[in-house]
Amino acid sequence: MALLRAPEARGVLSGLAPEQAARVLALVPLLIGATDIERHGTHMAAFATCWVDGTAARAAYGFVSDAAARDMLLAMLLKAADVSNAAKPWPLAARWAGLLK
C-alpha cells in the first residue's frame, strides 16, 4: 500500500481519476484478505448468501448494481486464482511458484 501511495509510484495509478485510484486503494486490502485461508468459510458463506441464493442486485445486461456484491465477486475471483495453482499438475504448479520468488 505504501508503494501504491508513494508519489514516485503514481505511474501505476496515473491513468485513473482520483476517485478511481482511491477505489483501487480501498479494494486492495479486501482482495488480499480474500486469499486468507483461515477466513475461507466466512467468505464462502457470504458469497453463497449473496450470489448463489440470488440476493445480489443485478442491473440490465448482467451488470452488478450493488457495490458490495461487486466487491465480493472480485474477491472470489482473486480467491479462485490464488487457490488454483494447487490444483495444477505438480510440474506446472512448482514452475509457477518458482517464478514468484
Short mmCIF file of C-alpha atoms in Angstrom, two decimals:
data_model
loop_
_atom_site.label_atom_id
_atom_site.label_comp_id
_atom_site.label_asym_id
_atom_site.label_seq_id
_atom_site.Cartn_x
_atom_site.Cartn_y
_atom_site.Cartn_z
CA MET A 1 0.00 0.00 0.00
CA ALA A 2 2.86 2.35 0.81
CA LEU A 3 4.29 1.77 -2.65
CA LEU A 4 0.97 2.48 -4.34
CA ARG A 5 0.57 5.67 -2.32
CA ALA A 6 4.17 6.87 -2.81
CA PRO A 7 4.44 9.89 -5.11
CA GLU A 8 7.10 8.17 -7.22
CA ALA A 9 4.74 5.22 -7.84
CA ARG A 10 1.88 7.32 -9.19
CA GLY A 11 2.56 5.91 -12.62
CA VAL A 12 0.80 2.71 -11.57
CA LEU A 13 -2.49 4.51 -10.98
CA SER A 14 -1.82 7.63 -13.07
CA GLY A 15 -4.33 6.71 -15.76
CA LEU A 16 -7.17 6.73 -13.26
CA ALA A 17 -9.23 9.62 -11.99
CA PRO A 18 -8.53 10.39 -8.32
CA GLU A 19 -11.81 8.73 -7.27
CA GLN A 20 -10.93 5.61 -9.23
CA ALA A 21 -7.42 5.46 -7.76
CA ALA A 22 -8.93 5.79 -4.28
CA ARG A 23 -11.32 2.95 -5.10
CA VAL A 24 -8.44 0.69 -6.20
CA LEU A 25 -6.54 1.51 -3.00
CA ALA A 26 -9.65 0.67 -0.95
CA LEU A 27 -10.08 -2.67 -2.74
CA VAL A 28 -6.53 -3.92 -2.18
CA PRO A 29 -6.98 -4.94 1.49
CA LEU A 30 -10.33 -6.57 0.70
CA LEU A 31 -8.86 -8.58 -2.15
CA ILE A 32 -5.77 -9.63 -0.21
CA GLY A 33 -7.98 -10.63 2.73
CA ALA A 34 -9.98 -12.89 0.42
CA THR A 35 -6.90 -15.08 -0.02
CA ASP A 36 -6.65 -15.74 3.75
CA ILE A 37 -7.42 -19.43 4.06
CA GLU A 38 -8.38 -19.07 7.73
CA ARG A 39 -11.39 -16.97 6.65
CA HIS A 40 -12.34 -19.24 3.76
CA GLY A 41 -15.57 -20.44 5.37
CA THR A 42 -16.71 -16.91 6.14
CA HIS A 43 -16.04 -15.74 2.59
CA MET A 44 -17.76 -18.75 1.05
CA ALA A 45 -20.84 -18.37 3.28
CA ALA A 46 -21.16 -14.67 2.42
CA PHE A 47 -20.71 -15.44 -1.26
CA ALA A 48 -23.36 -18.16 -1.15
CA THR A 49 -25.82 -15.87 0.59
CA CYS A 50 -25.28 -13.05 -1.88
CA TRP A 51 -24.70 -14.84 -5.17
CA VAL A 52 -25.86 -18.43 -5.03
CA ASP A 53 -29.10 -17.60 -3.22
CA GLY A 54 -29.72 -14.83 -5.76
CA THR A 55 -29.84 -11.79 -3.50
CA ALA A 56 -27.13 -9.90 -5.43
CA ALA A 57 -28.73 -6.96 -7.20
CA ARG A 58 -28.26 -7.30 -10.94
CA ALA A 59 -28.90 -4.48 -13.36
CA ALA A 60 -29.50 -4.66 -17.11
CA TYR A 61 -27.12 -6.77 -19.21
CA GLY A 62 -25.93 -8.74 -16.17
CA PHE A 63 -24.02 -5.88 -14.55
CA VAL A 64 -23.98 -5.94 -10.78
CA SER A 65 -25.53 -2.78 -9.41
CA ASP A 66 -24.75 -3.47 -5.74
CA ALA A 67 -21.20 -2.29 -4.90
CA ALA A 68 -20.79 -4.74 -2.02
CA ALA A 69 -21.84 -7.68 -4.21
CA ARG A 70 -19.46 -6.49 -6.93
CA ASP A 71 -16.60 -6.28 -4.43
CA MET A 72 -17.42 -9.77 -3.19
CA LEU A 73 -17.33 -11.10 -6.74
CA LEU A 74 -13.90 -9.52 -7.30
CA ALA A 75 -12.67 -11.08 -4.06
CA MET A 76 -13.97 -14.52 -5.08
CA LEU A 77 -12.31 -14.26 -8.49
CA LEU A 78 -8.97 -13.45 -6.86
CA LYS A 79 -9.51 -16.23 -4.32
CA ALA A 80 -10.12 -18.71 -7.14
CA ALA A 81 -6.98 -17.56 -8.92
CA ASP A 82 -4.99 -17.83 -5.69
CA VAL A 83 -6.00 -21.40 -4.88
CA SER A 84 -5.97 -22.60 -8.48
CA ASN A 85 -2.20 -23.15 -8.51
CA ALA A 86 -2.52 -26.01 -6.03
CA ALA A 87 -4.93 -27.75 -8.41
CA LYS A 88 -2.48 -27.69 -11.33
CA PRO A 89 -0.26 -30.63 -12.19
CA TRP A 90 2.81 -30.55 -9.91
CA PRO A 91 5.42 -29.62 -12.58
CA LEU A 92 3.36 -26.62 -13.65
CA ALA A 93 2.49 -25.56 -10.08
CA ALA A 94 6.15 -25.82 -9.00
CA ARG A 95 7.32 -23.84 -12.02
CA TRP A 96 4.76 -21.11 -11.36
CA ALA A 97 5.62 -20.96 -7.64
CA GLY A 98 9.29 -20.64 -8.56
CA LEU A 99 8.54 -17.57 -10.65
CA LEU A 100 7.03 -15.84 -7.62
CA LYS A 101 10.27 -15.83 -5.62
#
